[in-house]
Coordinates of C-alpha atoms (C1' of nucleotides) in Angstrom, one line a residue:
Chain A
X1 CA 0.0 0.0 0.0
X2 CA 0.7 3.7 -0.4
X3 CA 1.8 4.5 3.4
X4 CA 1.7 8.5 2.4
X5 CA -1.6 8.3 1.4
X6 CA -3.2 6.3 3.8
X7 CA -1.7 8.1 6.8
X8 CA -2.6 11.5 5.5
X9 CA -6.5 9.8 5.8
X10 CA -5.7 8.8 9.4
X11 CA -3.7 11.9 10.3
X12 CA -5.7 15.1 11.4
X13 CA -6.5 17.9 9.0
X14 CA -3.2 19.5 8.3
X15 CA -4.9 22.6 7.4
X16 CA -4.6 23.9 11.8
X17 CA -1.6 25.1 11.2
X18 CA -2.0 26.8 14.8
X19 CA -1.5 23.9 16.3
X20 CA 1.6 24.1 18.9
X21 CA 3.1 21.1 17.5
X22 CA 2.7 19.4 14.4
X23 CA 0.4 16.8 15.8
X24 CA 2.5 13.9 13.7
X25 CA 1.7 10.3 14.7
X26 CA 3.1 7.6 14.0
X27 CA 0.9 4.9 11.9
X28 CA 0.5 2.0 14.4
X29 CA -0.3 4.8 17.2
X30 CA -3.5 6.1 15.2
X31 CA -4.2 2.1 14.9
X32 CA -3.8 1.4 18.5
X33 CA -6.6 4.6 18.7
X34 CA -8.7 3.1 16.4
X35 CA -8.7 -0.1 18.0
X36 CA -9.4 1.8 21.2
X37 CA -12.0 3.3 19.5
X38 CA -13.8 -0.6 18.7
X39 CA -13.2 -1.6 22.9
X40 CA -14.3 1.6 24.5
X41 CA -17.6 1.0 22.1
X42 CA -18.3 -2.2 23.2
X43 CA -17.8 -3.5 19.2
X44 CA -15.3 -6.2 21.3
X45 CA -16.7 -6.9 24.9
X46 CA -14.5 -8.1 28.0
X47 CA -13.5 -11.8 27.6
X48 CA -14.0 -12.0 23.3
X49 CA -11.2 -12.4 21.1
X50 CA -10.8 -9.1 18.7
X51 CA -10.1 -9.8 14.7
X52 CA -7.2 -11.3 13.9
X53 CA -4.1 -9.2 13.1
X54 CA -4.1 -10.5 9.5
X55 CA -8.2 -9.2 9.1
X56 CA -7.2 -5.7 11.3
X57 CA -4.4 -5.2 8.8
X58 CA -7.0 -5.6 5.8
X59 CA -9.7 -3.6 7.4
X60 CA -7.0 -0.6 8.3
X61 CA -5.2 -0.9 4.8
X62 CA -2.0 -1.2 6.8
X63 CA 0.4 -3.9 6.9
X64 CA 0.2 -6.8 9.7
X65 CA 3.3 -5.8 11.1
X66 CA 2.1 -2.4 12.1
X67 CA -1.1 -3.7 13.7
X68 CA 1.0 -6.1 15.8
X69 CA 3.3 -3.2 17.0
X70 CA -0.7 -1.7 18.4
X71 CA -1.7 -4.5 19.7
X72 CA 1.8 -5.0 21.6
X73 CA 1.3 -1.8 23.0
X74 CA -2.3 -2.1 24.0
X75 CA -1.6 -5.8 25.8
X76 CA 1.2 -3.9 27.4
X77 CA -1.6 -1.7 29.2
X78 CA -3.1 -4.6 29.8
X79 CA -6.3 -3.6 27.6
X80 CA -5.7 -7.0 25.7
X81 CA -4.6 -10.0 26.3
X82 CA -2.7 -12.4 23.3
X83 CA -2.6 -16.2 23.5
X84 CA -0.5 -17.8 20.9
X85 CA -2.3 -20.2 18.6
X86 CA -5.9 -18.7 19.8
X87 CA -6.3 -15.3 18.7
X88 CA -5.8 -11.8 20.9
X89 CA -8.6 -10.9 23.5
X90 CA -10.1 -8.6 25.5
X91 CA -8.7 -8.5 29.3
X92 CA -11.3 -8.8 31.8
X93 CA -11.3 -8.9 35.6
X94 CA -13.2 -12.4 35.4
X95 CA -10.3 -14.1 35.3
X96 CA -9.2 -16.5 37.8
X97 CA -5.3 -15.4 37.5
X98 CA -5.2 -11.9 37.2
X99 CA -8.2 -11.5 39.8
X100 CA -7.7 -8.3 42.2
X101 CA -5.3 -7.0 39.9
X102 CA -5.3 -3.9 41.7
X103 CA -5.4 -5.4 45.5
X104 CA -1.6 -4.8 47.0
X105 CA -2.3 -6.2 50.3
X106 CA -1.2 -10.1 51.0
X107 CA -0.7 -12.2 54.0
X108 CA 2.8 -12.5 55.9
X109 CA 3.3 -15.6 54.6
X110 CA 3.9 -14.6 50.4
X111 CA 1.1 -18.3 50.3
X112 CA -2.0 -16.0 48.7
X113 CA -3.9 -19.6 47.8
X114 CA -3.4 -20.4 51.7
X115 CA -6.1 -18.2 52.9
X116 CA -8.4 -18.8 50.5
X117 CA -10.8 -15.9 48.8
X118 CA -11.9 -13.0 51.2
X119 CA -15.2 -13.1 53.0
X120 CA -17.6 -10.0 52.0
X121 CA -20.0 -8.7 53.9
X122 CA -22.0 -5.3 52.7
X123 CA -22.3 -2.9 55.1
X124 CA -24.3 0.1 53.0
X125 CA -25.4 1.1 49.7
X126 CA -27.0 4.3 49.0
X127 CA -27.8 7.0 46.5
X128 CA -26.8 10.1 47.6
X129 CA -25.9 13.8 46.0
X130 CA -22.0 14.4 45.1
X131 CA -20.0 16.3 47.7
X132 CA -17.3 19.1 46.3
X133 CA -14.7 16.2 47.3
X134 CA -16.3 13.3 45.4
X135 CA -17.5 15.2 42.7
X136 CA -13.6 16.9 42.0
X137 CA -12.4 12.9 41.9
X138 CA -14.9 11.5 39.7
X139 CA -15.2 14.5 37.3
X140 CA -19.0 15.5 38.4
X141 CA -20.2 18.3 39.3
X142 CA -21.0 19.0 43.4
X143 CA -24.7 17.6 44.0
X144 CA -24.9 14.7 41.3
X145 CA -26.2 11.5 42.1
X146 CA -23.5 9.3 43.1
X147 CA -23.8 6.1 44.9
X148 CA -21.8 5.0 47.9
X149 CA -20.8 1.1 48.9
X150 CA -19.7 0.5 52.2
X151 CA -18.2 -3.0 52.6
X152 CA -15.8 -4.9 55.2
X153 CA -13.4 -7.9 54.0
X154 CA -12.0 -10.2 56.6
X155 CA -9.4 -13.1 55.8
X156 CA -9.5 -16.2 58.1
X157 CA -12.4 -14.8 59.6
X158 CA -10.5 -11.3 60.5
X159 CA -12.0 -8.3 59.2
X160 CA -9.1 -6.4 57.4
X161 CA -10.0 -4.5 55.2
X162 CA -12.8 -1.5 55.2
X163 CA -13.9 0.5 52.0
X164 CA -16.1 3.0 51.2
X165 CA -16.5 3.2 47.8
X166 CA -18.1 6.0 45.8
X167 CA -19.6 5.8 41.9
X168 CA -21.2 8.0 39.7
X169 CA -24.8 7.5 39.5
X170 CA -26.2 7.2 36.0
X171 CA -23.4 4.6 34.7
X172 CA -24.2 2.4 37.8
X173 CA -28.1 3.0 37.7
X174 CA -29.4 -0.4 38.9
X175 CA -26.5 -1.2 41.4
X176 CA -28.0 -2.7 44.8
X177 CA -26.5 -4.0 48.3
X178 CA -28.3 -7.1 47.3
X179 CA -26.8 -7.2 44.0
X180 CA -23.2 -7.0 45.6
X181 CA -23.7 -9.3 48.2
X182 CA -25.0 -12.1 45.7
X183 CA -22.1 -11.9 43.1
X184 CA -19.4 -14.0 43.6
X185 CA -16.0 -12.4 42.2
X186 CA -14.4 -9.2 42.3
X187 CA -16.7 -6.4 41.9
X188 CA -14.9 -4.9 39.0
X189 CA -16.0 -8.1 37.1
X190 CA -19.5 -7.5 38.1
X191 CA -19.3 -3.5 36.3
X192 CA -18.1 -5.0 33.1
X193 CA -20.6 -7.8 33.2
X194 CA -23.6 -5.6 34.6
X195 CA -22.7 -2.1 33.4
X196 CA -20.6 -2.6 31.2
X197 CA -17.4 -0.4 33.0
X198 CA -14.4 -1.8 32.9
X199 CA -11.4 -0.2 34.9
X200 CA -8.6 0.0 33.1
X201 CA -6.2 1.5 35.5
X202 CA -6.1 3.1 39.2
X203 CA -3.9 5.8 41.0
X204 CA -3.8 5.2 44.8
X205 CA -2.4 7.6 47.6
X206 CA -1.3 6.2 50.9
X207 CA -1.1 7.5 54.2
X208 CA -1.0 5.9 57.5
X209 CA -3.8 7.2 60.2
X210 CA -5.6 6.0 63.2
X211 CA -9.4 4.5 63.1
X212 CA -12.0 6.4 64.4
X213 CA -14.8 4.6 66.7
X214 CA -17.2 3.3 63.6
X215 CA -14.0 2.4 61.8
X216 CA -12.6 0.6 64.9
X217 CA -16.1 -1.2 65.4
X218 CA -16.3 -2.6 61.4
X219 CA -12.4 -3.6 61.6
X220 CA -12.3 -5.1 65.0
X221 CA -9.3 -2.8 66.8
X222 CA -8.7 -0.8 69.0
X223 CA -8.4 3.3 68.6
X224 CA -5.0 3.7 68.7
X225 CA -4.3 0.8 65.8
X226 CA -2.4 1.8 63.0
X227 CA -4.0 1.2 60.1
X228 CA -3.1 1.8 55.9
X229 CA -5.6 4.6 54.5
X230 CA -5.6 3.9 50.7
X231 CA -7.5 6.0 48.6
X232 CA -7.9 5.0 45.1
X233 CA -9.3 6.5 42.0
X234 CA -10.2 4.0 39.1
X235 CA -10.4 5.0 35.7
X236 CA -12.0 3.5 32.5
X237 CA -10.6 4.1 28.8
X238 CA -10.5 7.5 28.0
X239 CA -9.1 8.2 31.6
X240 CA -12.1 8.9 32.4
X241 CA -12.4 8.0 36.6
X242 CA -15.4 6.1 37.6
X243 CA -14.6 5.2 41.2
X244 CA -13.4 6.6 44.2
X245 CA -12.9 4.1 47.1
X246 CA -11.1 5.0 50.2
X247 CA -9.5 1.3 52.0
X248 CA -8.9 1.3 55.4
X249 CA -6.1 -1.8 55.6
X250 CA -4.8 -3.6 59.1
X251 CA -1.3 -4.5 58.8
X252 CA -0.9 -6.8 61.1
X253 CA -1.2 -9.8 59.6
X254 CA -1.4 -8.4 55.8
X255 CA 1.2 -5.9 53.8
X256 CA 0.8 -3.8 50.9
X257 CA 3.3 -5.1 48.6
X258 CA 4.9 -3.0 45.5
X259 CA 7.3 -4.4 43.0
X260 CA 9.5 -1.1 41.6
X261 CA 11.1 -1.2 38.7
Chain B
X1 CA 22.3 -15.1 7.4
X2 CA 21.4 -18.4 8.1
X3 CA 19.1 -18.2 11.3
X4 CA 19.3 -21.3 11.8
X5 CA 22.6 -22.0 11.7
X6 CA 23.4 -19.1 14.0
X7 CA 21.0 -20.0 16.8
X8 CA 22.5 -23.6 17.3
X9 CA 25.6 -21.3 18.3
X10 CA 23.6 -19.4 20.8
X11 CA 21.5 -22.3 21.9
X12 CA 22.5 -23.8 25.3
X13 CA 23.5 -27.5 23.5
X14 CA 20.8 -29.4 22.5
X15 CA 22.5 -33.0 24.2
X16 CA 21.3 -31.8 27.5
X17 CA 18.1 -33.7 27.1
X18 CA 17.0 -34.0 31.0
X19 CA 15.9 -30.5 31.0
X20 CA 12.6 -30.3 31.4
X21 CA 12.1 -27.5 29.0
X22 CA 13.7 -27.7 25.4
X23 CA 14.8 -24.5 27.0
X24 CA 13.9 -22.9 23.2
X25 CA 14.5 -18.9 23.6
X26 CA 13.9 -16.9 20.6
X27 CA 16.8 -15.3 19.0
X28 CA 16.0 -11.8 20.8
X29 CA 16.5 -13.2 24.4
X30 CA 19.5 -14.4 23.3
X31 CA 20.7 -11.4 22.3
X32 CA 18.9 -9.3 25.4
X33 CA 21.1 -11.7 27.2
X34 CA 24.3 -10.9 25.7
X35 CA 23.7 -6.8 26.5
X36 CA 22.9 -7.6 29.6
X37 CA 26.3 -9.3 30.3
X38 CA 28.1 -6.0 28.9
X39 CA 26.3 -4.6 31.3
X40 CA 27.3 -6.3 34.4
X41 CA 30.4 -6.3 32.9
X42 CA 31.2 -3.1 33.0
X43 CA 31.9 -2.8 29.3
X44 CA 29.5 -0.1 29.6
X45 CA 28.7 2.5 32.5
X46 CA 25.7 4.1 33.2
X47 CA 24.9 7.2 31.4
X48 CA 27.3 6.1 28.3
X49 CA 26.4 4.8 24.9
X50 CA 26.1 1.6 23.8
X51 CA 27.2 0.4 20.3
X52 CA 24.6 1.5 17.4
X53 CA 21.9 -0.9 16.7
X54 CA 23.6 -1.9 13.6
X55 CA 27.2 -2.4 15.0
X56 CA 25.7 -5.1 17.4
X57 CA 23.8 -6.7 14.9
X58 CA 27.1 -7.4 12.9
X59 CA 28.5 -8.1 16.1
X60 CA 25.9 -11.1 17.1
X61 CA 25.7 -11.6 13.6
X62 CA 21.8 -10.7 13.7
X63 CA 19.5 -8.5 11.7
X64 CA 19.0 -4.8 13.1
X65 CA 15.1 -5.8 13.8
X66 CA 16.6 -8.5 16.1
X67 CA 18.3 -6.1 18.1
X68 CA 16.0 -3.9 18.2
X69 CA 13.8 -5.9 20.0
X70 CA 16.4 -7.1 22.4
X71 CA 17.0 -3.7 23.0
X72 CA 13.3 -2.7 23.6
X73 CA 12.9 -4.9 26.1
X74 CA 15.8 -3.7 27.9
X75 CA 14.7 -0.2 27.3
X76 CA 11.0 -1.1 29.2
X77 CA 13.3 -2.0 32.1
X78 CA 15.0 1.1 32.4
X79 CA 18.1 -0.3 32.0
X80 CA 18.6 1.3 28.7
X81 CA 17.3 4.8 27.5
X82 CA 16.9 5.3 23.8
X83 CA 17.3 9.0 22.5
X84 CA 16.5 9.3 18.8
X85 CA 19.7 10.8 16.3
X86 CA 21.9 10.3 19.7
X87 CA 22.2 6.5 20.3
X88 CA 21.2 4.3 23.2
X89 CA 22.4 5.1 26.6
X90 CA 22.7 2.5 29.6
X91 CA 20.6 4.2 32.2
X92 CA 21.5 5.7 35.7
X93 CA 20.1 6.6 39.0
X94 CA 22.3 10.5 38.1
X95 CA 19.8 12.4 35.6
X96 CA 18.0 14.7 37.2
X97 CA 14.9 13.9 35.3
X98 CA 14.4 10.2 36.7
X99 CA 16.0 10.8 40.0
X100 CA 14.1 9.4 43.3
X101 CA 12.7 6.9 40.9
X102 CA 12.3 4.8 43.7
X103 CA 11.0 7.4 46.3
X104 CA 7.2 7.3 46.2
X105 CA 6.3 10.3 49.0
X106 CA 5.4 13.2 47.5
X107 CA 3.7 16.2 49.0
X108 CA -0.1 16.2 49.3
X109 CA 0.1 19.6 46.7
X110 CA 1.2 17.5 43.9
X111 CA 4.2 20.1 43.5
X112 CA 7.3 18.1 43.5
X113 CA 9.3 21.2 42.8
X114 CA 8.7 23.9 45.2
X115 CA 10.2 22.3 48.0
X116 CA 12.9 21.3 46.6
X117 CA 15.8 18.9 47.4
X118 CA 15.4 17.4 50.9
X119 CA 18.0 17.9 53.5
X120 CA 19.6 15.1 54.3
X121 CA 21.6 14.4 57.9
X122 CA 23.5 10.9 58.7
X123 CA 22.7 10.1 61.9
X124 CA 25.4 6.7 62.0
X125 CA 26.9 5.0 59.6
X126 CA 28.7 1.8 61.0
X127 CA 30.2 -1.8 60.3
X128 CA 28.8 -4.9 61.6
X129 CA 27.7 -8.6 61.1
X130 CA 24.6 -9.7 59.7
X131 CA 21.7 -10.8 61.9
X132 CA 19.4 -13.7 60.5
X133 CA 16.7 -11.4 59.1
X134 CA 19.5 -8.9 57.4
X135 CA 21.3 -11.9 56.0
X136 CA 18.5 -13.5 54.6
X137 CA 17.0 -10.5 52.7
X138 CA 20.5 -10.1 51.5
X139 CA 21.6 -13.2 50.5
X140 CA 24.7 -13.4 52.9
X141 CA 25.7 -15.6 55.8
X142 CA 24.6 -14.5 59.3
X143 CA 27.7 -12.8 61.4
X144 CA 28.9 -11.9 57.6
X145 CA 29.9 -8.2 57.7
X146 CA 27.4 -5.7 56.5
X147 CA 27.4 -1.7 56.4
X148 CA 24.4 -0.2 58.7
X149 CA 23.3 3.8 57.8
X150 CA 21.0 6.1 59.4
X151 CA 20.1 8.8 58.4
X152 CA 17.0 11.5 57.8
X153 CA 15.4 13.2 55.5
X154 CA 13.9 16.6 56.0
X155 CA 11.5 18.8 53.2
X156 CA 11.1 22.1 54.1
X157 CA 12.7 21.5 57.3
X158 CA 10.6 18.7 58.6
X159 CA 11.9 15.6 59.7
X160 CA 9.6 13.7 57.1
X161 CA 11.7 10.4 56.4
X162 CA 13.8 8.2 58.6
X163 CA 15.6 5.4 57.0
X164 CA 17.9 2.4 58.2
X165 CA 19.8 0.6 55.2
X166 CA 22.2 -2.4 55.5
X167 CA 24.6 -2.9 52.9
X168 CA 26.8 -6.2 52.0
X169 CA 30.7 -5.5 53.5
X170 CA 32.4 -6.8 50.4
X171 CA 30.7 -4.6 47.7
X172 CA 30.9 -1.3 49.7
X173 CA 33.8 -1.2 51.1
X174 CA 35.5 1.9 51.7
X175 CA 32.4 3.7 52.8
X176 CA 31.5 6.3 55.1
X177 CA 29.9 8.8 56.7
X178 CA 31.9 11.7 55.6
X179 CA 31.5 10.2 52.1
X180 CA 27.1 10.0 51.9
X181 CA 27.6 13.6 53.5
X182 CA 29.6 15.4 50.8
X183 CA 27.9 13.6 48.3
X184 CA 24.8 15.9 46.5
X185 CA 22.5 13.8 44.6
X186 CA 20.4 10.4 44.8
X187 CA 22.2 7.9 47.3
X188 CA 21.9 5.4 44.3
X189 CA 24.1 7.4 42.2
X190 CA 26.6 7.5 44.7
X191 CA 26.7 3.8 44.5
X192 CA 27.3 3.9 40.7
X193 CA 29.8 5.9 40.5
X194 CA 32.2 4.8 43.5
X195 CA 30.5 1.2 43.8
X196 CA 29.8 -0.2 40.4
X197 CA 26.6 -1.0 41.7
X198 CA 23.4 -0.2 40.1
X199 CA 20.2 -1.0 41.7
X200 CA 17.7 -2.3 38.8
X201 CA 14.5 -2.8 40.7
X202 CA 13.2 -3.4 44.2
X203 CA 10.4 -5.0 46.0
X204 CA 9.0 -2.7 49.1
X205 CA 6.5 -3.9 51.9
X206 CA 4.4 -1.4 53.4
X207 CA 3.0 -1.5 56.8
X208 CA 1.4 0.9 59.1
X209 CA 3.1 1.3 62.4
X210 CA 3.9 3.6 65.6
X211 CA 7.2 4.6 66.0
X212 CA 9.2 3.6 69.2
X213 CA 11.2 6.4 71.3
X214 CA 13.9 7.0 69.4
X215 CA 12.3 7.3 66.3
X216 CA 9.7 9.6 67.8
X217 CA 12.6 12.1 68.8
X218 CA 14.3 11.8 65.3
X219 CA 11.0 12.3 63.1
X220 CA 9.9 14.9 66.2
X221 CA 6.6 13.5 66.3
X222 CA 4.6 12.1 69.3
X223 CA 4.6 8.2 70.2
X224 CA 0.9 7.7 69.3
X225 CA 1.3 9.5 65.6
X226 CA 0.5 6.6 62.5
X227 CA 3.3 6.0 59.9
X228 CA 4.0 4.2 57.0
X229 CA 6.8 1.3 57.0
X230 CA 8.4 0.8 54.0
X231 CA 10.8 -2.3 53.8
X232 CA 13.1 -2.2 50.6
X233 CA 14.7 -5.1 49.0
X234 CA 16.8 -3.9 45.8
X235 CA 18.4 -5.6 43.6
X236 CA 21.3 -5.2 40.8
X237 CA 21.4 -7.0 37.7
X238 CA 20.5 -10.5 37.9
X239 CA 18.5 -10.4 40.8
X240 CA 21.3 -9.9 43.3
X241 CA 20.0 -8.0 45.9
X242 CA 22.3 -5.4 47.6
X243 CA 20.1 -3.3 49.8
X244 CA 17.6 -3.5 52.7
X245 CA 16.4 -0.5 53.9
X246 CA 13.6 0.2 56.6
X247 CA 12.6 3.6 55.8
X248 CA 9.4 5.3 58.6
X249 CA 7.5 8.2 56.2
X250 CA 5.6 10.8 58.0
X251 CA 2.5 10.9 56.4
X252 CA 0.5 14.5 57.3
X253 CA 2.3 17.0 54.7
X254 CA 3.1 13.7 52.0
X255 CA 1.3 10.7 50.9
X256 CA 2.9 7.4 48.8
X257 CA 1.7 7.0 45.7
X258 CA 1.2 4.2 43.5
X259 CA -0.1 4.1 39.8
X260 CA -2.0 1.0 39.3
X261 CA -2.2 -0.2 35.3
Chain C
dC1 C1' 26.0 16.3 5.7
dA2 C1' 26.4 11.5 8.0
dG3 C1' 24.9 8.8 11.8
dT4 C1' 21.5 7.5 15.1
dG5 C1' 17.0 5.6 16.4
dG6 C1' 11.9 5.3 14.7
dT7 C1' 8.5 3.6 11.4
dC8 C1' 6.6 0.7 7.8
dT9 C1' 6.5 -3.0 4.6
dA10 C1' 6.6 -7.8 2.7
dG11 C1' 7.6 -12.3 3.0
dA12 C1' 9.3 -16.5 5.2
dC13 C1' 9.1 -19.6 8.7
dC14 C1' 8.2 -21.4 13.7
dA15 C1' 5.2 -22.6 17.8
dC16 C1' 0.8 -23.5 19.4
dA17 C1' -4.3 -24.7 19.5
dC18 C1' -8.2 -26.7 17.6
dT19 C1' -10.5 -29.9 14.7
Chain D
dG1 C1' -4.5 -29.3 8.2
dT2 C1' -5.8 -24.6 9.0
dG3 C1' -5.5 -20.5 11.4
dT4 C1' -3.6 -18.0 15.2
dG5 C1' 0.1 -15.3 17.3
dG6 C1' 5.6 -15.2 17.5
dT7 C1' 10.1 -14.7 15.4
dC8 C1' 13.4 -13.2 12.0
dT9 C1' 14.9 -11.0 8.0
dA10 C1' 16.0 -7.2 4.5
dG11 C1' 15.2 -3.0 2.7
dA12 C1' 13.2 1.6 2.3
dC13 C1' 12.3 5.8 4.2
dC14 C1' 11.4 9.3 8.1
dA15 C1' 12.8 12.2 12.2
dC16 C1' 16.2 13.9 15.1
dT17 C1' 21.1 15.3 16.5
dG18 C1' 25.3 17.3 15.8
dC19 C1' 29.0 18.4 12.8

DNA sequence: CAGTGGTCTAGACCACACT
DNA sequence: GTGTGGTCTAGACCACTGC
């Protein structure tokens, strides 16, 4: 094919010259958009296998080559997920060996099949309007529906971690304590199956604080217990965040491990 | 070339035949492998150039595309930077651009600038043999000798981070107080350039926890105020590991943070 | 200008999974 | 066997750096 001619298609209008810079991107980079594009619309749904590069290539008019350097960097973001011989799919949170992706904490003892999968108890869930705080995380404005999930997990019977999570209302219209409490699986399997969210990355910021008397009650400890405050903003594709959750970790039996590199 | 031909040479012999694997690597690994022995070599410091793509694909006797894949993986873990129409550089702990890369704290008004470099005051810095739990996380011998600092960080004249670190004798020998005093810039540096030892990656364990007296009256904080533990396993190449360090983060003006993907 | 890394292509062949 | 992703090659051209 003529790569000139295709890319000036895929390229923006060249006619802004006002632009700061000349808003040149490479080929496979307006692919990987494109293939964006087909995942944040739902064309390719959590768990399904996308085209094959060969088909991708034809439907683009690029060569294979350049498809597979998109789809390399998308799997490195973990938005897909290749398996040799089968075809390249869409990650999900549904699956048994990448489940809590995004949950640090572990036992002592590095043996995470020991203990088994976390018991979940709901303690809230409720509609309720926005505050300046939530609404600034999750890119609403103050006095939006919102709805906030309180829940406790424990871990050989020990309550260890508390959250308060916090999501915008109209994408989660439908969500239900009963709902949570009946699914079986991480919760951020449940949005992609139910509502069709799925978080695609997280920013967390740590601090270590002291419980106060409702806190001490859910998690079992006393008031001057140490405990990890994590507060974590989720985001879908796009970056656009979709959760706010606030984790209240003990440590004494649990860390929060980070691998730096 | 002959591909074939050429990976038989690189192959670990095919007459071992109690491996459990075929032990197959693609060409690429091969090749990753071979940079990575310059590296720990020392046939190339941080912060210099390697040989162009090409001249180390006549070297291995490999295509360019070869080593540039060797390369890019290399380059994901920072142990190469690429700079377009200047070459590929082996990477260091020195450029002001990446330093801290392993310091997480950052003040709660996301400025990382405006308060500067941190002070920093060694409190000790002494020689002595390994207990169990030092030895273990550093792969040494109990009673084998090992380098203890203290020492403090202060931002804007807080006391905001205390940190122990044991060091193996053998590799960093020769220093001293005096020496981490003088020296301005990332401790990690410091071990480049007068060590040889880079630190590739790490593993830290987090934990909430009150401080005991002594650290109290170092951080200046009172006996019931919640901080963060960080323990730090680091590693050179080849997964040697070459620091511990126990580092106690005040967490009321700065928070860890943690990007989740 | 020459040299470096960065992109794109086309084609061959290998490894793996399913049927 | 057929189809998928994975590897390797060779060659062309682009973008950036510094002489």
């Amino acid at each position: 094919m003529n790569h000139t001619a295709s890319s000036a298609e895929l390229h923006s209008s060249p006619s802004d010259a006002l632009a700061p810079t000349p808003a040149f991107s490479p080929l496979y980079q307006q692919i990987k958009g494109l293939i964006l594009q087909g995942l944040q619309s739902g064309e390719w749904k959590p768990g399904e296998v996308i085209p094959s590069e060969i088909e991708l290539a034809a439907r683009f008019r690029v060569s294979q080559g350049t498809v597979r350097k998109a789809i390399d960097e998308l799997a490195g973001d973990h938005l897909l997920v290749r398996r040799q011989g089968k075809g390249t799919f869409v990650a999900t949170h549904a699956e048994h060996h990448v489940q809590y992706r995004f949950l640090k904490l572990q036992p002592d003892n590095g043996d995470l099949n020991s203990e088994g999968p976390a018991q979940r108890e709901i303690i809230d869930c409720k509609r309720l309007r926005a505050t300046a705080e939530v609404a600034r995380a999750l890119a609403l404005r103050a006095g939006d529906a919102v709805l906030q999930v309180r829940r406790v997990l424990s871990f050989s019977g020990i309550p260890t971690i508390l959250e308060d999570l916090w999501l915008p209302g109209s994408p989660f219209k439908g969500l239900t304590a009963d709902l949570l409490a009946d699914y079986h699986g991480p919760m951020y399997a449940l949005f992609e199956t139910d509502f069709g969210v799925r978080m695609v990355r997280a920013d967390e910021k740590i601090r270590a604080v002291l419980p106060d008397e409702t806190q001490c009650r859910l998690l079992q400890v006393t008031s001057g217990t140490p405990l990890m405050s994590v507060e974590r903003v989720a985001f879908t594709y796009n970056d656009t965040p979709m959760e706010l959750r606030r984790g209240l970790y003990r440590t004494d039996t649990h860390h929060y491990r980070n691998k730096l590199s």
